[in-house]
Tab-separated table of C-alpha atoms in Angstrom:
chain	number	residue	atom	x	y	z
A	205	MET	CA	202.990	-47.914	-91.757
A	206	PRO	CA	202.454	-51.668	-91.981
A	207	ARG	CA	204.921	-53.753	-90.068
A	208	HIS	CA	204.014	-57.076	-91.632
A	209	GLU	CA	203.789	-58.072	-95.253
A	210	THR	CA	200.864	-60.321	-94.477
A	211	ASP	CA	197.555	-59.147	-95.848
A	212	CYS	CA	194.953	-58.057	-93.288
A	213	ARG	CA	192.171	-60.622	-93.289
A	214	TYR	CA	189.660	-58.136	-91.898
A	215	PHE	CA	190.355	-55.684	-94.740
A	216	ALA	CA	190.152	-58.510	-97.241
A	217	ASN	CA	186.698	-59.394	-95.895
A	218	GLY	CA	185.519	-55.827	-96.287
A	219	TYR	CA	186.235	-53.883	-93.082
A	220	CYS	CA	189.124	-53.325	-90.656
A	221	SER	CA	188.381	-51.404	-87.473
A	222	LYS	CA	191.967	-50.149	-87.081
A	223	GLY	CA	192.110	-48.471	-90.474
A	224	ASN	CA	195.474	-46.898	-91.338
A	225	THR	CA	196.944	-47.840	-87.961
A	226	CYS	CA	196.700	-51.528	-88.776
A	227	THR	CA	200.065	-53.284	-88.775
A	228	PHE	CA	199.026	-55.597	-91.612
A	229	THR	CA	198.913	-54.770	-95.323
A	230	HIS	CA	195.702	-53.338	-96.742
A	231	ASP	CA	195.910	-54.370	-100.413
A	232	VAL	CA	192.887	-53.454	-102.523
A	233	ALA	CA	193.667	-56.245	-104.979
A	234	THR	CA	193.207	-58.841	-102.267
A	235	ARG	CA	189.995	-57.337	-100.969
A	236	ASN	CA	186.984	-59.533	-101.504
A	237	GLU	CA	183.457	-58.353	-101.919
A	238	ASN	CA	181.241	-58.596	-98.858
A	239	ILE	CA	179.590	-61.795	-100.091
A	240	CYS	CA	178.143	-64.480	-97.843
A	241	HIS	CA	180.093	-67.681	-98.369
A	242	PHE	CA	177.368	-69.767	-96.734
A	243	ASN	CA	174.787	-68.475	-99.198
A	244	LEU	CA	176.941	-69.649	-102.111
A	245	VAL	CA	176.607	-73.222	-100.895
A	246	GLY	CA	173.006	-72.769	-99.779
A	247	LYS	CA	173.569	-73.061	-96.013
A	248	CYS	CA	173.065	-69.536	-94.633
A	249	SER	CA	170.848	-69.817	-91.572
A	250	TYR	CA	170.302	-66.039	-91.224
A	251	GLY	CA	168.441	-65.663	-94.489
A	252	ARG	CA	167.470	-62.077	-95.223
A	253	ALA	CA	168.816	-60.954	-91.850
A	254	CYS	CA	172.374	-61.834	-92.869
A	255	ARG	CA	174.832	-58.901	-92.789
A	256	PHE	CA	176.664	-60.152	-95.898
A	257	LEU	CA	175.501	-59.966	-99.504
A	258	HIS	CA	173.598	-62.876	-100.937
A	259	THR	CA	174.943	-62.347	-104.493
A	260	ARG	CA	177.463	-64.016	-106.730
A	261	PRO	CA	180.923	-62.539	-107.422
A	262	ARG	CA	181.248	-60.363	-110.497
A	263	ASN	CA	183.908	-62.561	-112.057
A	264	ASP	CA	181.598	-65.597	-111.696
A	265	GLU	CA	184.262	-67.358	-109.770
A	266	LEU	CA	183.464	-69.000	-106.524
A	267	PRO	CA	185.648	-67.965	-103.608
A	268	SER	CA	187.367	-70.542	-101.545
A	269	CYS	CA	185.193	-71.951	-98.745
A	270	SER	CA	186.223	-72.845	-95.277
A	271	THR	CA	186.335	-76.475	-96.318
A	272	PRO	CA	189.389	-77.120	-98.493
A	273	GLN	CA	188.796	-78.465	-102.031
A	274	THR	CA	191.240	-80.161	-104.288
A	275	SER	CA	192.405	-78.516	-107.497
A	276	GLN	CA	190.724	-81.240	-109.506
A	277	ASN	CA	187.330	-80.475	-107.975
A	278	GLN	CA	187.745	-76.766	-108.680
A	279	GLN	CA	188.717	-77.436	-112.278
A	280	ASN	CA	185.754	-79.764	-112.789
A	281	LEU	CA	183.418	-77.152	-111.327
A	282	GLN	CA	184.779	-74.435	-113.645
A	283	ASN	CA	184.617	-76.626	-116.734
A	284	SER	CA	181.100	-77.800	-116.043
A	285	GLY	CA	179.751	-74.290	-115.863
A	286	GLN	CA	176.966	-75.448	-113.519
A	287	ARG	CA	175.483	-72.883	-111.232
A	288	VAL	CA	175.444	-73.633	-107.529
A	289	ARG	CA	171.969	-73.261	-106.104
A	290	PRO	CA	171.118	-72.846	-102.397
A	291	LYS	CA	170.032	-76.041	-100.778
A	292	GLN	CA	166.403	-76.064	-99.769
A	293	LEU	CA	165.905	-77.417	-96.248
A	294	PRO	CA	162.718	-79.401	-95.556
A	295	GLU	CA	160.034	-77.445	-93.728
A	296	LEU	CA	159.158	-78.741	-90.270
A	297	LYS	CA	155.543	-79.894	-90.032
A	298	PHE	CA	153.467	-82.180	-87.881
A	299	ASN	CA	152.902	-85.427	-89.664
A	300	ALA	CA	149.325	-86.501	-89.110
A	301	GLN	CA	150.049	-89.800	-90.816
A	302	ALA	CA	152.758	-90.763	-88.312
A	303	ALA	CA	152.276	-93.955	-86.337
A	304	GLU	CA	151.117	-93.724	-82.727
A	305	PHE	CA	153.869	-93.927	-80.130
A	306	VAL	CA	153.665	-97.122	-78.119
A	307	PRO	CA	155.970	-97.766	-75.127
A	308	ARG	CA	158.051	-100.887	-75.197
A	309	TRP	CA	156.311	-102.385	-72.189
A	310	LYS	CA	152.982	-102.100	-74.025
A	311	MET	CA	154.202	-103.804	-77.166
A	312	PRO	CA	153.155	-107.430	-77.547
A	313	GLN	CA	155.969	-109.799	-76.832
A	314	ARG	CA	157.067	-111.863	-79.773
A	315	GLY	CA	158.187	-114.703	-77.600
A	316	PRO	CA	158.932	-115.527	-73.984
A	317	VAL	CA	162.308	-114.254	-72.843
A	318	THR	CA	163.968	-117.102	-71.028
A	319	SER	CA	167.406	-117.650	-69.617
A	320	TYR	CA	169.795	-120.421	-70.566
A	321	ALA	CA	168.596	-122.476	-67.605
A	322	GLY	CA	164.995	-122.004	-68.695
A	323	ALA	CA	165.821	-123.044	-72.250
A	324	ALA	CA	167.594	-126.146	-70.988
A	325	ALA	CA	164.663	-127.019	-68.729
A	326	SER	CA	162.204	-126.591	-71.591
A	327	ALA	CA	164.237	-128.944	-73.704
A	328	ASP	CA	164.038	-131.598	-70.976
A	329	HIS	CA	160.397	-131.240	-69.988
A	330	GLY	CA	158.920	-130.237	-73.305
A	331	GLU	CA	157.933	-126.974	-74.933
A	332	SER	CA	154.483	-126.852	-73.315
A	333	SER	CA	155.775	-126.650	-69.720
A	334	SER	CA	157.844	-123.486	-70.386
A	335	SER	CA	154.749	-121.276	-70.895
A	336	PHE	CA	153.410	-121.790	-67.340
A	337	GLN	CA	154.898	-120.672	-64.068
A	338	SER	CA	155.041	-122.874	-61.054
A	339	SER	CA	152.841	-122.155	-58.053
A	340	HIS	CA	155.856	-121.029	-56.016
A	341	GLU	CA	156.841	-118.455	-58.632
A	342	GLN	CA	153.274	-117.186	-58.851
A	343	ALA	CA	153.144	-116.740	-55.080
A	344	GLN	CA	156.260	-114.547	-55.237
A	345	LEU	CA	154.820	-112.195	-57.855
A	346	MET	CA	154.388	-108.568	-56.878
A	347	MET	CA	151.016	-106.861	-57.070
A	348	CYS	CA	150.301	-104.715	-60.120
A	349	PRO	CA	150.144	-101.082	-58.883
A	350	TYR	CA	147.703	-99.995	-61.612
A	351	HIS	CA	145.302	-102.882	-61.110
A	352	GLN	CA	145.555	-102.581	-57.308
A	353	LYS	CA	144.113	-99.047	-57.229
A	354	SER	CA	141.507	-99.049	-59.984
A	355	GLY	CA	141.138	-102.673	-61.011
A	356	ASP	CA	142.209	-101.811	-64.555
A	357	CYS	CA	145.563	-102.490	-66.183
A	358	ASN	CA	146.664	-101.321	-69.628
A	359	ARG	CA	148.208	-104.667	-70.269
A	360	GLN	CA	146.297	-107.841	-70.666
A	361	ASP	CA	146.387	-110.416	-67.905
A	362	MET	CA	148.737	-112.676	-69.837
A	363	ASP	CA	151.198	-109.898	-70.726
A	364	CYS	CA	151.468	-108.057	-67.375
A	365	PRO	CA	154.465	-109.325	-65.364
A	366	PHE	CA	152.687	-108.530	-62.075
A	367	ALA	CA	149.869	-110.287	-60.267
A	368	HIS	CA	146.344	-108.864	-60.512
A	369	GLY	CA	144.789	-109.074	-57.059
A	370	ASN	CA	141.248	-109.748	-55.959
A	371	TYR	CA	138.848	-107.130	-54.604
A	372	CYS	CA	138.950	-106.373	-50.847
A	373	ASP	CA	135.676	-105.235	-49.271
A	374	MET	CA	137.411	-103.479	-46.356
A	375	CYS	CA	139.782	-101.125	-48.188
A	376	GLN	CA	137.873	-101.238	-51.514
A	377	GLN	CA	140.984	-102.044	-53.521
A	378	TRP	CA	142.191	-105.020	-55.527
A	379	SER	CA	144.843	-105.879	-52.934
A	380	LEU	CA	144.218	-109.569	-52.166
A	381	HIS	CA	146.988	-111.714	-53.628
A	382	PRO	CA	145.449	-114.389	-55.877
A	383	TYR	CA	148.207	-116.983	-55.355
A	384	ASN	CA	149.716	-116.301	-51.901
A	385	ALA	CA	147.369	-117.170	-49.030
A	386	GLU	CA	149.782	-115.817	-46.405
A	387	LEU	CA	149.922	-112.355	-47.977
A	388	ARG	CA	146.170	-112.386	-48.450
A	389	LYS	CA	145.614	-113.185	-44.754
A	390	LYS	CA	148.113	-110.516	-43.719
A	391	HIS	CA	146.306	-107.877	-45.757
A	392	GLU	CA	142.952	-108.860	-44.244
A	393	ASN	CA	144.352	-108.498	-40.709
A	394	GLU	CA	145.768	-105.065	-41.558
A	395	CYS	CA	142.422	-103.940	-42.941
A	396	VAL	CA	140.598	-105.131	-39.811
A	397	ALA	CA	143.099	-103.323	-37.564
A	398	ASN	CA	142.798	-100.104	-39.572
A	399	HIS	CA	139.019	-100.345	-39.534
A	400	THR	CA	139.014	-100.816	-35.746
A	401	THR	CA	141.275	-97.807	-35.284
A	402	GLU	CA	139.049	-95.646	-37.467
A	403	MET	CA	135.951	-96.730	-35.546
A	404	GLU	CA	137.557	-95.884	-32.196
A	405	ARG	CA	138.645	-92.522	-33.542
A	406	ALA	CA	135.107	-91.843	-34.780
A	407	PHE	CA	133.642	-92.677	-31.341
A	408	LEU	CA	136.172	-90.413	-29.620
A	409	LEU	CA	135.387	-87.612	-32.034
A	410	GLN	CA	131.661	-88.020	-31.418
A	411	LYS	CA	132.127	-87.721	-27.650
A	412	THR	CA	134.559	-84.838	-28.064
A	413	GLU	CA	132.182	-82.690	-30.119
A	414	GLN	CA	129.610	-82.541	-27.291
A	415	LYS	CA	131.886	-81.565	-24.381
A	416	THR	CA	131.958	-78.100	-22.798
A	417	CYS	CA	134.354	-76.644	-20.255
A	418	GLY	CA	133.098	-76.591	-16.669
A	419	ILE	CA	134.764	-73.212	-16.012
A	420	CYS	CA	134.289	-71.058	-19.128
A	421	MET	CA	131.239	-73.039	-20.379
A	422	GLU	CA	132.558	-72.976	-23.978
A	423	ASN	CA	132.498	-75.851	-26.460
A	424	ILE	CA	136.090	-77.039	-26.475
A	425	PHE	CA	136.018	-78.707	-29.904
A	426	GLU	CA	134.499	-75.687	-31.658
A	427	LYS	CA	137.126	-73.381	-30.131
A	428	ASN	CA	139.946	-75.682	-31.361
A	429	LEU	CA	141.197	-75.996	-27.797
A	430	ARG	CA	142.764	-78.909	-25.947
A	431	PHE	CA	141.257	-80.797	-23.056
A	432	GLY	CA	142.798	-80.658	-19.593
A	433	ILE	CA	142.033	-84.119	-18.189
A	434	LEU	CA	142.425	-84.575	-14.427
A	435	ASN	CA	143.720	-87.937	-13.271
A	436	GLY	CA	141.478	-87.972	-10.193
A	437	CYS	CA	138.009	-87.265	-11.630
A	438	GLN	CA	135.932	-87.309	-14.814
A	439	HIS	CA	134.897	-83.654	-15.114
A	440	CYS	CA	135.652	-81.819	-18.349
A	441	PHE	CA	137.739	-78.632	-18.576
A	442	CYS	CA	139.769	-76.947	-21.251
A	443	LEU	CA	143.508	-76.939	-20.683
A	444	ASP	CA	143.913	-73.176	-20.279
A	445	CYS	CA	141.118	-72.842	-17.714
A	446	ILE	CA	142.192	-75.705	-15.473
A	447	ARG	CA	145.835	-74.595	-15.527
A	448	GLN	CA	144.801	-71.086	-14.571
A	449	TRP	CA	142.688	-72.496	-11.745
A	450	ARG	CA	145.532	-74.632	-10.382
A	451	SER	CA	147.980	-71.704	-10.463
A	452	LYS	CA	145.912	-69.568	-8.055
A	453	ASP	CA	147.932	-70.736	-5.058
A	454	GLN	CA	150.800	-68.593	-6.362
A	455	GLU	CA	148.600	-65.509	-6.795
A	456	ASN	CA	146.373	-65.723	-3.727
A	457	VAL	CA	147.985	-66.944	-0.511
A	458	GLU	CA	144.616	-67.336	1.179
A	459	LEU	CA	143.800	-70.431	-0.904
A	460	ALA	CA	145.387	-73.660	0.249
A	461	THR	CA	147.278	-75.879	-2.177
A	462	LYS	CA	144.876	-78.712	-1.475
A	463	THR	CA	142.016	-76.498	-2.619
A	464	VAL	CA	143.479	-75.441	-5.953
A	465	ARG	CA	144.753	-78.964	-6.676
A	466	SER	CA	141.191	-80.246	-6.415
A	467	CYS	CA	138.527	-80.385	-9.095
A	468	PRO	CA	136.477	-77.144	-9.243
A	469	GLU	CA	133.260	-79.190	-9.313
A	470	CYS	CA	133.694	-82.317	-7.170
A	471	ARG	CA	136.732	-81.237	-5.057
A	472	GLN	CA	138.487	-84.509	-5.862
A	473	HIS	CA	142.259	-84.149	-5.577
A	474	SER	CA	144.329	-84.570	-8.758
A	475	ASP	CA	148.106	-84.549	-8.899
A	476	TYR	CA	148.524	-83.470	-12.516
A	477	VAL	CA	146.692	-82.384	-15.672
A	478	ILE	CA	146.957	-84.318	-18.948
A	479	PRO	CA	146.621	-82.338	-22.211
A	480	SER	CA	144.643	-84.173	-24.901
A	481	LEU	CA	142.970	-83.458	-28.239
A	482	PHE	CA	140.158	-85.933	-27.517
A	483	TRP	CA	137.990	-86.401	-24.474
A	484	VAL	CA	138.695	-89.549	-22.436
A	485	GLU	CA	136.700	-90.318	-19.304
A	486	SER	CA	137.948	-93.496	-17.619
A	487	GLY	CA	138.920	-97.104	-18.081
A	488	GLN	CA	141.659	-98.463	-20.279
A	489	GLU	CA	141.571	-95.419	-22.541
A	490	LYS	CA	142.450	-93.089	-19.680
A	491	ASP	CA	145.130	-95.447	-18.355
A	492	LEU	CA	146.661	-95.581	-21.819
A	493	LEU	CA	146.531	-91.778	-22.079
A	494	ILE	CA	148.284	-91.391	-18.714
A	495	GLU	CA	150.969	-93.870	-19.737
A	496	MET	CA	151.549	-92.072	-23.036
A	497	TYR	CA	151.721	-88.738	-21.206
A	498	LYS	CA	154.379	-90.042	-18.812
A	499	GLU	CA	156.403	-91.576	-21.630
A	500	ASN	CA	156.302	-88.285	-23.504
A	501	THR	CA	157.432	-86.220	-20.521
A	502	LYS	CA	160.339	-88.597	-19.862
A	503	ARG	CA	161.962	-87.404	-23.081
A	504	LYS	CA	161.876	-83.738	-22.003
A	505	ILE	CA	164.364	-82.167	-19.612
A	506	CYS	CA	162.948	-80.719	-16.408
A	507	LYS	CA	162.905	-76.915	-16.337
A	508	TYR	CA	164.699	-76.947	-12.978
A	509	TYR	CA	167.629	-78.797	-14.600
A	510	SER	CA	167.743	-76.756	-17.799
A	511	ASN	CA	168.608	-73.608	-15.831
A	512	GLU	CA	172.045	-73.470	-14.234
A	513	ARG	CA	170.876	-71.482	-11.217
A	514	SER	CA	168.029	-73.807	-10.271
A	515	ARG	CA	169.696	-77.076	-11.266
A	516	GLY	CA	168.908	-79.825	-8.789
A	517	ALA	CA	166.200	-77.827	-6.975
A	518	CYS	CA	163.173	-79.636	-8.392
A	519	PRO	CA	160.495	-79.739	-5.658
A	520	PHE	CA	159.131	-83.045	-6.986
A	521	GLY	CA	162.407	-84.927	-6.537
A	522	ASN	CA	162.450	-88.458	-7.896
A	523	LYS	CA	158.678	-88.305	-8.403
A	524	CYS	CA	159.021	-85.800	-11.249
A	525	PHE	CA	157.771	-86.968	-14.644
A	526	TYR	CA	160.448	-85.058	-16.544
A	527	LYS	CA	164.051	-86.096	-17.130
A	528	HIS	CA	166.629	-84.857	-14.609
A	529	GLN	CA	169.607	-84.722	-16.938
A	530	LEU	CA	172.873	-83.113	-15.864
A	531	PRO	CA	175.145	-81.154	-18.255
A	532	ASP	CA	177.437	-84.186	-18.673
A	533	GLY	CA	174.519	-86.303	-19.896
A	534	SER	CA	174.069	-88.376	-16.755
A	535	ILE	CA	170.726	-88.726	-14.977
A	536	ASP	CA	170.317	-87.443	-11.433
A	537	PRO	CA	168.333	-90.025	-9.407
A	538	GLY	CA	167.262	-87.351	-6.911
A	539	GLU	CA	165.647	-87.764	-3.525
A	540	ALA	CA	162.098	-88.089	-2.304
A	541	PRO	CA	160.176	-84.799	-2.406
A	542	SER	CA	159.957	-82.964	0.921
A	543	SER	CA	156.517	-81.735	1.951
A	544	ARG	CA	156.121	-78.099	2.943
A	545	ARG	CA	154.664	-77.896	6.475
A	546	ARG	CA	152.244	-75.070	7.148
A	547	PRO	CA	152.496	-72.990	10.368
A	548	ARG	CA	150.795	-74.615	13.355
A	549	LEU	CA	149.422	-73.247	16.605
A	550	VAL	CA	151.971	-75.234	18.604
A	551	ASP	CA	154.820	-73.396	16.892
A	552	PHE	CA	153.619	-70.136	18.418
A	553	LEU	CA	152.828	-71.541	21.884
A	554	PHE	CA	156.098	-73.353	22.489
A	555	ASP	CA	159.687	-72.795	21.467
A	556	ASP	CA	161.154	-75.970	20.005
A	557	ASN	CA	164.700	-74.627	20.381
A	558	SER	CA	164.493	-74.459	24.196
A	559	ASP	CA	166.744	-76.760	26.193
A	560	SER	CA	164.090	-78.032	28.560
A	561	ASP	CA	160.453	-78.761	27.672
A	562	GLU	CA	159.622	-79.058	31.386
A	563	GLU	CA	160.893	-75.569	32.118
A	564	THR	CA	159.002	-74.156	29.146
A	565	PHE	CA	155.765	-75.797	30.188
A	566	ARG	CA	156.141	-74.689	33.827
A	567	ARG	CA	156.722	-71.078	32.789
A	568	PHE	CA	153.754	-71.205	30.433
A	569	GLN	CA	151.562	-72.731	33.177
A	570	GLU	CA	152.461	-70.059	35.718
A	571	GLU	CA	151.978	-67.109	33.364
A	572	HIS	CA	148.829	-68.304	31.602
A	573	GLU	CA	147.069	-70.449	34.167
A	574	GLU	CA	143.709	-68.730	33.721
A	575	GLU	CA	143.925	-68.772	29.909
A	576	GLN	CA	144.882	-72.426	30.033
A	577	GLU	CA	141.832	-73.311	32.136
A	578	GLU	CA	139.562	-71.487	29.686
A	579	LEU	CA	141.269	-73.217	26.748
A	580	LEU	CA	140.796	-76.652	28.270
A	581	ARG	CA	137.159	-75.918	29.102
A	582	PHE	CA	136.593	-74.739	25.516
A	583	VAL	CA	138.257	-77.840	24.109
A	584	ALA	CA	136.152	-80.127	26.293
A	585	GLU	CA	132.946	-78.477	25.050
A	586	THR	CA	133.894	-78.093	21.366
A	587	LEU	CA	135.811	-81.268	20.593
A	588	PRO	CA	132.814	-83.651	20.380
A	589	GLU	CA	131.051	-81.332	17.901
A	590	ALA	CA	134.104	-80.408	15.783
A	591	ASP	CA	134.412	-81.679	12.244
A	592	GLU	CA	137.441	-83.882	11.695
A	593	GLU	CA	138.350	-82.090	8.457
A	594	SER	CA	138.090	-78.558	9.897
A	595	GLU	CA	141.061	-76.347	10.635
A	596	LEU	CA	140.017	-75.972	14.290
A	597	PHE	CA	140.041	-79.698	14.863
A	598	ARG	CA	143.536	-79.959	13.406
A	599	GLN	CA	144.922	-77.198	15.638
A	600	ILE	CA	143.319	-78.671	18.767
A	601	THR	CA	144.764	-82.060	17.904
A	602	GLU	CA	148.237	-80.562	17.600
A	603	VAL	CA	147.946	-78.949	21.049
A	604	LEU	CA	146.779	-82.179	22.663
A	605	ARG	CA	149.555	-84.134	20.993
A	606	HIS	CA	152.115	-81.717	22.369
A	607	TYR	CA	150.703	-82.140	25.878
A	608	GLN	CA	150.888	-85.912	25.575
A	609	ILE	CA	154.490	-85.839	24.440
A	610	SER	CA	155.498	-83.547	27.287
A	611	GLY	CA	153.959	-85.951	29.819
A	612	HIS	CA	151.358	-83.509	31.113
A	613	ARG	CA	148.145	-85.103	29.955
A	614	ARG	CA	145.000	-83.510	31.340
A	615	GLY	CA	141.965	-85.423	32.487
A	616	PHE	CA	139.638	-84.572	29.611
A	617	GLN	CA	138.624	-86.494	26.550
């Protein structure tokens, strides 16, 4: 049962989804045929795919469109009896006769664009002076980016607002400013500096390609490895091999630290290893590499200070290359590194914690008088032939030094 007297607009257009349950009035007299209103005025964009009928009403009367029309227009349309035809839209095609697109910056200028000050100056100095720029203005012109790379500019020289440079033999570009001598000289100096850097890099690369590791005997450059350069000698090793060699004192206690810190070939002592992509032997290049290595390590925090348990226990002290930074951001100056003393023969012969050295020596002399005589006789015979760098010579020297300190020097030399 309809609740409203208003006609249902969906039923009037041909279909209402609610049917008899619709609350609006379904009057057959007000029902329009399912005719496309856009087709009547020739503006239906769906064409044959339109869901409405593309026909005229049976009573030959045009229905009201969405756009309101005055009663006078409707009366004139009925009296004229003219038939409304669909409007034919133009078909889209590529026009081969169209003019070529030209950007504005490529178009020829009709006249020089000048400011009010320029127009006033041209009136004072004449029309001929306005077409030329002063030498100062020409020196401030920027280089044309198109002409600088290829030497060709789409614009003509008189139309391009940039300066077209001269050819540079070093960089093979048109980068020399034609009006500014200072910029031209600056570019020449930059080209010379870049050329020098490239030559040095080429020489380093040539020396690097021929170097082999003295431990694994492999070509370091072909293996894409880094060089481990020792600061004390000029022998060549790859970084992995020389680091493994220098870490043997932690694996094998029989090797002394002085041995593993030395070069495997010449036995020259080196304090540290410098990683490098190129091979550098000596001279200013090696000094520069060492300086760059130290500057790089200064920016990194020492591993003994990054761990809370081992903070402040760096064995290198204030000689460490890395940064000793505390958690609050301050730098720990540290102390001088303490050397680790190896066990000596004197430490086993005498007790340093005894109260009296005289009593210790007297007891040792009474108990080991015969062994002492044999030791002194052996020292007297062996000392002149002993090598100063041998372990035996060092131990004998320690024993003699202890005797001299105790005031019991023997009559042998």
